[in-house]
XYZ file of C-alpha atoms in Angstrom:
74
model
C 233.733 -106.375 62.707
C 236.702 -107.580 60.630
C 235.115 -108.783 57.383
C 237.376 -109.148 54.319
C 236.443 -106.292 52.011
C 237.426 -104.114 49.072
C 237.500 -100.324 48.981
C 236.203 -98.956 45.641
C 236.620 -95.387 44.460
C 235.086 -94.272 41.189
C 233.668 -91.292 39.335
C 230.052 -91.492 38.198
C 229.901 -90.836 34.458
C 226.349 -89.496 34.765
C 227.025 -86.668 37.246
C 230.857 -86.675 37.706
C 230.608 -87.299 41.472
C 233.642 -89.129 42.855
C 232.895 -91.463 45.766
C 234.376 -94.328 47.787
C 232.549 -97.427 48.958
C 233.438 -100.531 50.975
C 232.070 -103.867 49.754
C 232.651 -107.348 51.140
C 234.768 -109.785 49.190
C 232.044 -112.393 49.705
C 229.449 -110.151 48.083
C 231.742 -109.209 45.207
C 232.844 -112.765 44.383
C 229.621 -114.629 45.188
C 226.678 -112.250 45.064
C 225.303 -109.223 43.261
C 226.595 -105.782 44.259
C 225.043 -102.452 43.254
C 226.355 -99.110 44.495
C 224.221 -95.954 44.519
C 225.933 -92.733 43.492
C 225.665 -90.200 46.334
C 225.351 -87.375 43.779
C 222.604 -88.478 41.393
C 221.423 -91.726 43.055
C 222.166 -93.734 39.873
C 222.889 -97.389 40.585
C 226.182 -98.836 39.358
C 226.537 -102.595 38.860
C 229.764 -103.812 40.459
C 229.256 -107.585 40.265
C 226.467 -109.990 39.392
C 227.226 -113.617 40.230
C 223.537 -114.333 40.876
C 222.820 -113.579 37.181
C 220.115 -111.022 37.942
C 221.188 -108.597 35.191
C 222.932 -110.973 32.777
C 222.884 -114.584 31.610
C 226.392 -115.067 32.971
C 228.316 -113.886 36.020
C 229.910 -110.455 35.538
C 232.209 -108.194 37.538
C 233.238 -104.576 37.148
C 236.431 -105.858 35.468
C 234.513 -107.743 32.749
C 232.054 -104.864 32.282
C 234.861 -102.327 31.801
C 236.924 -104.694 29.609
C 233.941 -104.989 27.239
C 234.040 -101.172 26.930
C 237.801 -101.118 26.363
C 238.447 -99.673 29.838
C 240.495 -100.996 32.752
C 240.228 -101.151 36.528
C 243.041 -99.294 38.291
C 244.252 -100.963 41.482
C 246.169 -99.492 44.353
């Protein structure tokens, strides 16, 4: 199945586990995406366009920017 997607790699700040995940572009740009850490099972909010967790749409870029952090691409 050839669905447009993103590959995310990040380190969980709770348990320091580094993991990679594939998410669809449709889900990221139009839905709500949560990723569970394989180490501690904490859930990380990646995007929320359905406004489940916030009054406005948010993405990992806006969440990190509010903390003074950046997303590294590539």
